[in-house]
Each structure stands twice: as structure tokens, then as C-alpha cells.
Amino acid sequence: MTEAKNLPKVAYFCMEYALDTKLKIYSGGLGVLAGDYLKGAKDYGFPMVGIGIKWKQGYTDQKIDEDGRPYDTYKNYQYDFLKDTGVKVTVKIRQRDIVCKVWLVDEFGNAPIYLLDTDLPENSDPWITGQLYGWFGEERIAQEMVLGIGGVKALRALGIEVDVYHFNEGHALFAGFELLREKMEKGMTYEEALAATRDEVVFTTHTPIVEGNESHTIDRLLYMGANCGLTIEQLVELGGSPFNMTVGALRLSRITNAVAQLHGETANKMWAGVDNRSDIIAITNAIHRPTWVDSTMLELGEKYDGSEESKKALWDAHMKNKKALIDFVYERNGVKLDADKLLIGFSRRAAPYKRSNLIFTKPEVIAPLLKEGKLQIVFSGKAHPLDDTGKKIVENIVKISKEYPNAVVFLENYDMTIGKMLTNGADVWLNNPRRPKEASGTSGMKAAMNGAPNLSILDGWWPEACNHGVNGWQFGDGKSVDDFATEAELDAHDLEGLYKVLLNEVIPTYYNDRDKWIEIMANSINSIKEYFGVKRMLDEYYEKMYIK
Ligand SMILES: *Cc1c(COP(=O)(O)O)cnc(C)c1O
């Protein structure tokens, strides 16, 4: 690596950052990645700043009502630790000047992150930065204009030099339009500005689900003023009609990356039909260990040598974390789980492809295990506030938790605190998305490094790490939707795989061969902690994306 002072200076744009449980400006995995990324940049001295939004009410605080249904609550959050930069910038939205105040957050061991905020008395529409992912259509565009256009203007006003603009997901694309506008204002032609802007923008794509990639009608972009002076033809040439934010970002960047190797293949297939786009490479996600991993587990994993002493030390440290989780569950839900019984952790956004209740599909298989107390499962996860299907999924898990009150728990309002408790204290980490729909996933990495081996479909990051029976387990044998006539057949295949591995390998090893279990724990920690740590990821971004 060259010295930090010679490295390109990066401005990282993201809608959300998960930095700390008390700063409610994140929803899930995208924010966790961004937060960990900027913490890694700080730890290793990479010249980087983040651009984001100060969300007045954050994402939903999603609770469960007495009938077991999720409902959304919102609060106006106030933070005394944000620093006022004294800078304000103006973005013209729907022909009205919207003032964005710029806050600095550098409180959580992160590289500086500048947060834009429209909640000011001088604004006709202070609610633009009201709720993260709260609204669609015009309101979403307005938010993305604040992030992108406001973000570039904030960098200028703050006097921050930038060599590379990194759009983490398509939300930040309007920053590219602002960069084009700036260049044309200085006299470049559109073609010259396009070439120069492409040269300084890099893009990370996430969702491998077509509908997850946002699009807007051209009319609406013009009405909002998001086009920054670009003509209809230019807009259509960049993002099609309707205008797709991911397609636009693919065409306005020098290089794009997917977030795991398998996702790289998926993304290349998905966007094969888009001409004039940047190449899509793959850089696998990673996590910020100090945020998510118990350092004692890392140390004891390192020291593990198969001796009785090292086994006991590792097991005892895990039991301490498991008991802390059990206490936490008791405090939250009043359920007393048993520290001597196998405990599975599962937390996911409630989306159908994540198949949160797959494990319950055949009661004749699973019910006896839960009733005998051989198996305990702690779930968490939110549904998007406007997603009724997702809410049904949550409702269903809550219902099942009532059928097995001592063995199945649902923790409401999934956040960083729950994410950390669960990945620290579970014995096993379960993940069963319909392959290949998980872009990467990072919660499995957190669990693995804490000594909770993954029991997972070969999706996202797991194919890169899994050594079956050695550092965790796979099931489903890498089959995907394309291998079957229907989704139902894939589900049946994966279910059979899950039950087979659970009943023949996981449960017997846990109860009958503790030595082997502890060895798998140590292998999980030791085989995953380096490669899936944030340093490797940042090095790769510099080498493959930022340095020309
Ligand atoms: C780690 C974490 C995530 C990311 O989880 P994946 O499901 O693995 O993508 C999301 N939300 C929270 C609160 C987390 O802690």
C-alpha cells in the first residue's frame, strides 16, 4: 500500500450510516456497511469523508402490539453530540430553495461524516429529511437531491478536496448530475463533462432484486428539478425511461462493484443488457471488528490449540456472552431461555426471499425439538413500514413464538443493540435466503467471529468462507431458483437440506461432541476474522476502484 497521504481522497455518499445504536440514521445492512467502512477509514488513516442525512425521525421504531402485529412508531430525535459546521447549502427542489444545514459526526471512531438536514424554520418543506425510506415518489427524489446535490455543494462549501466520489447504492446518483452541471457551467460540453464525471465516480450496487432498484419517471425528475439542467434526451440516455437510478449510476461511473463474489456474477447477469456502462467487479463486504466482535473471543480463538485449557477458556467466554443474551431476552420479553440448550440466532429484514419461517415448515420435524427444549431460536427483524407482506412475516413469527413460549422468541425493533447481542450470544447463526438473492450479508460475519458458526445457504458471502463441518455448515448445496421449475421446489429442497444438517450434524455435535463443537467455533473465528475484516475490504476498494 502506498502512504495514506498519497492516496486519492474519497467522498463516500450513503443514505444511511449505522454508527451507534443511539444515532438513528440507519435502517439495516447498507447502513451497517457504510458505518463500518467509515470507522475502518478512521482506524487505518484512509483519506475519506462520508456524506449522509440527519434523519429527524430515523427509520421506524417497530414494535409488536397485543395482538402480535407489528406497528410503526416515530419520534423526533435530538442529538447533543452532533457538531454544527456553520455551513448551509441550498438545493432547488420543486422550484423552491431548500436550505440544508450541515452537521458533522465524528463521535464514534469514524472518519468525518457530514449530515445534511432540512429541518429548519426557513424551509417551506422541513420534512424532506424526516424519515429514512419513509416515502416514495417525489419525496424520495427530494431526499436523494439533498443527499446528492446538497452533498456535492456541502463538500465545496466545506472546502474539502475530492478525487473520487463513491456512490454507495444508487440513491446518491444526483450527485453525478451536480458534478455534470458544475463542469458545464465552467464551459465544458455535455460530452466532455460526462467523460470527466465518469472518471471521478465509482459505484457500489447492492440489491440483486430488480424491483429493489428504484426508478422514477422522467417527468417527475424534471418537475422536481433533479435533472440539474440535463435534457430529457440526456436523462433517457443515462437511465432509460422510466429513469432507473442503478442504470444511471452504472453509466455515470468509471467502475462498479458488487458486494460479494457470487453477487458479482448475479449483478453482471442482471445488468448485461445495459450498454455504455462501467464494468462490474466484486469486492466482498466486511465488518468493523471492534464494533461487533468480543475481543476476548478473538484472542481465545487465536490461542486455541486443542488443549483442554484452551477449549475451556473459549467455551467459558462464549457462555458468558450467551448468558448475557439470555438475560437481555428476559429483560425484553420476559422469557427465560436455557443456557445449556442449543440457541439459534436469526435476524433479517422481513422480506419473502429471506424465508424467515422456513425452519417451521414441517411442524412434525421441528415441534418435538422445540417442545423437548433441544432447540431454542431467537428472531429479530423489521418489515418496511409500507410492506404488508413483510408485516405478515413478522406477525407469523410472533404467532409461532406464542406456540413455543419457552423456545422461540421474537425481539421487536431490531437495531444495532439487538444485532450485537444476538451475534455475540447465539450458538449458531442461521441464514436461509432463496439463492442467489442475498447480496452479501454481514450479520453472519459478526456471528462467525464471535464463535457462532454459520448454518447457511451458500448465498452472499458464505460460499467464500464455508468449509462444511469445519468452520460452520452449508445446506441446499448451492441450488438456486434457476435449478427448479418453481420456487416451491427450491424451498422444499432447501428445507430438506436444512433439516438434514440440523438433525444429523448440528444438534448431535452440540450435545454429544462438545470438543468438536469448540473446535468448529475456533475455526469459525480464525478462518473468518482477517479476510472479512474492514482492512481487507478498504485495501481492495483503493486498489481496484479508487486508484487509477
Ligand atoms: C449486521 C446488521 C445488519 C446486516 O445484516 P444482514 O442481514 O446480514 O445483511 C442489519 N441490521 C442490523 C441492525 C445489523 O446489526
Tab-separated table of N, CA and C in Angstrom, residues 156-221:
chain	number	residue	atom	x	y	z
A	156	ARG	N	-18.075	21.411	-1.370
A	156	ARG	CA	-17.493	22.664	-1.872
A	156	ARG	C	-17.456	23.717	-0.758
A	157	ALA	N	-18.577	23.862	-0.070
A	157	ALA	CA	-18.659	24.904	0.962
A	157	ALA	C	-17.699	24.628	2.118
A	158	LEU	N	-17.466	23.348	2.374
A	158	LEU	CA	-16.552	22.993	3.466
A	158	LEU	C	-15.088	23.054	3.011
A	159	GLY	N	-14.888	23.224	1.718
A	159	GLY	CA	-13.520	23.285	1.181
A	159	GLY	C	-12.807	21.944	1.207
A	160	ILE	N	-13.579	20.864	1.058
A	160	ILE	CA	-12.971	19.530	1.090
A	160	ILE	C	-12.610	19.108	-0.338
A	161	GLU	N	-11.359	18.771	-0.508
A	161	GLU	CA	-10.881	18.335	-1.819
A	161	GLU	C	-11.292	16.884	-2.045
A	162	VAL	N	-11.752	16.572	-3.248
A	162	VAL	CA	-12.214	15.208	-3.526
A	162	VAL	C	-11.633	14.718	-4.854
A	163	ASP	N	-11.068	13.523	-4.834
A	163	ASP	CA	-10.603	12.896	-6.076
A	163	ASP	C	-11.617	11.876	-6.592
A	164	VAL	N	-12.265	11.189	-5.671
A	164	VAL	CA	-13.194	10.125	-6.058
A	164	VAL	C	-14.523	10.304	-5.314
A	165	TYR	N	-15.615	10.271	-6.067
A	165	TYR	CA	-16.956	10.296	-5.468
A	165	TYR	C	-17.480	8.867	-5.493
A	166	HIS	N	-17.745	8.329	-4.333
A	166	HIS	CA	-18.195	6.937	-4.240
A	166	HIS	C	-19.678	6.918	-3.879
A	167	PHE	N	-20.494	6.410	-4.811
A	167	PHE	CA	-21.935	6.307	-4.533
A	167	PHE	C	-22.214	4.918	-3.992
A	168	ASN	N	-22.520	4.845	-2.704
A	168	ASN	CA	-22.865	3.552	-2.131
A	168	ASN	C	-24.361	3.356	-2.314
A	169	GLU	N	-24.720	2.646	-3.384
A	169	GLU	CA	-26.093	2.440	-3.840
A	169	GLU	C	-26.552	3.641	-4.673
A	170	GLY	N	-27.571	3.414	-5.499
A	170	GLY	CA	-27.991	4.413	-6.483
A	170	GLY	C	-28.617	5.689	-5.927
A	171	HIS	N	-28.931	5.701	-4.619
A	171	HIS	CA	-29.592	6.881	-4.037
A	171	HIS	C	-28.817	8.178	-4.283
A	172	ALA	N	-27.481	8.067	-4.390
A	172	ALA	CA	-26.644	9.282	-4.449
A	172	ALA	C	-26.453	9.785	-5.874
A	173	LEU	N	-27.116	9.157	-6.837
A	173	LEU	CA	-26.828	9.454	-8.238
A	173	LEU	C	-26.901	10.937	-8.610
A	174	PHE	N	-27.821	11.685	-7.991
A	174	PHE	CA	-27.950	13.095	-8.383
A	174	PHE	C	-26.677	13.896	-8.092
A	175	ALA	N	-25.819	13.363	-7.250
A	175	ALA	CA	-24.504	13.990	-7.067
A	175	ALA	C	-23.776	14.020	-8.404
A	176	GLY	N	-23.951	12.949	-9.187
A	176	GLY	CA	-23.332	12.897	-10.508
A	176	GLY	C	-23.887	13.987	-11.424
A	177	PHE	N	-25.197	14.254	-11.312
A	177	PHE	CA	-25.806	15.313	-12.126
A	177	PHE	C	-25.233	16.678	-11.737
A	178	GLU	N	-25.041	16.864	-10.444
A	178	GLU	CA	-24.473	18.124	-9.972
A	178	GLU	C	-23.033	18.278	-10.470
A	179	LEU	N	-22.291	17.184	-10.484
A	179	LEU	CA	-20.914	17.241	-10.992
A	179	LEU	C	-20.912	17.611	-12.483
A	180	LEU	N	-21.875	17.055	-13.212
A	180	LEU	CA	-22.002	17.411	-14.633
A	180	LEU	C	-22.327	18.901	-14.785
A	181	ARG	N	-23.276	19.344	-13.991
A	181	ARG	CA	-23.702	20.754	-14.069
A	181	ARG	C	-22.538	21.702	-13.793
A	182	GLU	N	-21.782	21.388	-12.753
A	182	GLU	CA	-20.621	22.231	-12.406
A	182	GLU	C	-19.664	22.358	-13.590
A	183	LYS	N	-19.432	21.226	-14.234
A	183	LYS	CA	-18.447	21.229	-15.318
A	183	LYS	C	-18.959	21.986	-16.534
A	184	MET	N	-20.251	21.833	-16.816
A	184	MET	CA	-20.812	22.546	-17.968
A	184	MET	C	-20.865	24.050	-17.681
A	185	GLU	N	-21.098	24.388	-16.429
A	185	GLU	CA	-21.109	25.803	-16.049
A	185	GLU	C	-19.737	26.438	-16.305
A	186	LYS	N	-18.692	25.590	-16.150
A	186	LYS	CA	-17.339	26.109	-16.402
A	186	LYS	C	-16.967	26.055	-17.873
A	187	GLY	N	-17.898	25.636	-18.731
A	187	GLY	CA	-17.644	25.727	-20.167
A	187	GLY	C	-17.465	24.418	-20.904
A	188	MET	N	-17.481	23.298	-20.179
A	188	MET	CA	-17.350	22.023	-20.895
A	188	MET	C	-18.626	21.713	-21.671
A	189	THR	N	-18.486	20.956	-22.759
A	189	THR	CA	-19.673	20.434	-23.435
A	189	THR	C	-20.213	19.284	-22.592
A	190	TYR	N	-21.444	18.845	-22.914
A	190	TYR	CA	-22.015	17.712	-22.173
A	190	TYR	C	-21.108	16.489	-22.286
A	191	GLU	N	-20.611	16.212	-23.495
A	191	GLU	CA	-19.768	15.022	-23.691
A	191	GLU	C	-18.493	15.106	-22.856
A	192	GLU	N	-17.876	16.274	-22.849
A	192	GLU	CA	-16.645	16.450	-22.050
A	192	GLU	C	-16.944	16.275	-20.560
A	193	ALA	N	-18.056	16.884	-20.150
A	193	ALA	CA	-18.430	16.805	-18.726
A	193	ALA	C	-18.738	15.362	-18.337
A	194	LEU	N	-19.399	14.655	-19.223
A	194	LEU	CA	-19.746	13.256	-18.961
A	194	LEU	C	-18.479	12.416	-18.784
A	195	ALA	N	-17.534	12.591	-19.694
A	195	ALA	CA	-16.283	11.821	-19.615
A	195	ALA	C	-15.535	12.156	-18.315
A	196	ALA	N	-15.488	13.438	-17.975
A	196	ALA	CA	-14.745	13.853	-16.786
A	196	ALA	C	-15.440	13.387	-15.508
A	197	THR	N	-16.768	13.401	-15.513
A	197	THR	CA	-17.510	12.968	-14.324
A	197	THR	C	-17.386	11.465	-14.133
A	198	ARG	N	-17.553	10.718	-15.230
A	198	ARG	CA	-17.370	9.262	-15.153
A	198	ARG	C	-16.023	8.901	-14.549
A	199	ASP	N	-15.055	9.705	-14.905
A	199	ASP	CA	-13.695	9.419	-14.474
A	199	ASP	C	-13.518	9.569	-12.965
A	200	GLU	N	-14.407	10.287	-12.296
A	200	GLU	CA	-14.206	10.520	-10.861
A	200	GLU	C	-15.281	9.859	-9.995
A	201	VAL	N	-16.195	9.122	-10.630
A	201	VAL	CA	-17.271	8.476	-9.859
A	201	VAL	C	-17.088	6.967	-9.846
A	202	VAL	N	-17.238	6.358	-8.676
A	202	VAL	CA	-17.311	4.894	-8.589
A	202	VAL	C	-18.607	4.533	-7.872
A	203	PHE	N	-19.103	3.342	-8.150
A	203	PHE	CA	-20.459	2.984	-7.720
A	203	PHE	C	-20.472	1.585	-7.109
A	204	THR	N	-21.171	1.440	-6.004
A	204	THR	CA	-21.394	0.124	-5.418
A	204	THR	C	-22.867	-0.228	-5.531
A	205	THR	N	-23.146	-1.356	-6.190
A	205	THR	CA	-24.538	-1.787	-6.327
A	205	THR	C	-24.814	-2.865	-5.290
A	206	HIS	N	-26.024	-2.872	-4.762
A	206	HIS	CA	-26.345	-3.826	-3.706
A	206	HIS	C	-27.430	-4.812	-4.076
A	207	THR	N	-28.642	-4.300	-4.304
A	207	THR	CA	-29.734	-5.259	-4.316
A	207	THR	C	-29.781	-6.089	-5.595
A	208	PRO	N	-29.789	-7.427	-5.456
A	208	PRO	CA	-29.900	-8.279	-6.634
A	208	PRO	C	-31.348	-8.549	-7.030
A	209	ILE	N	-32.252	-7.719	-6.555
A	209	ILE	CA	-33.659	-7.901	-6.905
A	209	ILE	C	-34.085	-6.721	-7.761
A	210	VAL	N	-34.587	-7.025	-8.961
A	210	VAL	CA	-34.858	-5.959	-9.926
A	210	VAL	C	-35.758	-4.878	-9.336
A	211	GLU	N	-36.824	-5.288	-8.660
A	211	GLU	CA	-37.781	-4.290	-8.128
A	211	GLU	C	-37.152	-3.426	-7.041
A	212	GLY	N	-36.081	-3.920	-6.440
A	212	GLY	CA	-35.405	-3.140	-5.401
A	212	GLY	C	-34.615	-1.978	-5.970
A	213	ASN	N	-34.446	-1.949	-7.281
A	213	ASN	CA	-33.688	-0.868	-7.906
A	213	ASN	C	-34.658	0.209	-8.370
A	214	GLU	N	-34.596	1.323	-7.649
A	214	GLU	CA	-35.554	2.409	-7.783
A	214	GLU	C	-35.593	3.032	-9.175
A	215	SER	N	-36.785	3.378	-9.623
A	215	SER	CA	-36.854	4.192	-10.840
A	215	SER	C	-37.926	5.271	-10.690
A	216	HIS	N	-37.768	6.323	-11.505
A	216	HIS	CA	-38.674	7.475	-11.470
A	216	HIS	C	-38.995	7.880	-12.900
A	217	THR	N	-40.182	8.450	-13.097
A	217	THR	CA	-40.483	8.920	-14.448
A	217	THR	C	-39.639	10.161	-14.736
A	218	ILE	N	-39.352	10.337	-16.023
A	218	ILE	CA	-38.552	11.496	-16.446
A	218	ILE	C	-39.290	12.798	-16.077
A	219	ASP	N	-40.600	12.803	-16.314
A	219	ASP	CA	-41.422	13.975	-15.962
A	219	ASP	C	-41.222	14.412	-14.525
A	220	ARG	N	-41.235	13.416	-13.674
A	220	ARG	CA	-41.128	13.722	-12.251
A	220	ARG	C	-39.737	14.265	-11.910
A	221	LEU	N	-38.717	13.711	-12.536
A	221	LEU	CA	-37.364	14.228	-12.295
A	221	LEU	C	-37.279	15.691	-12.712
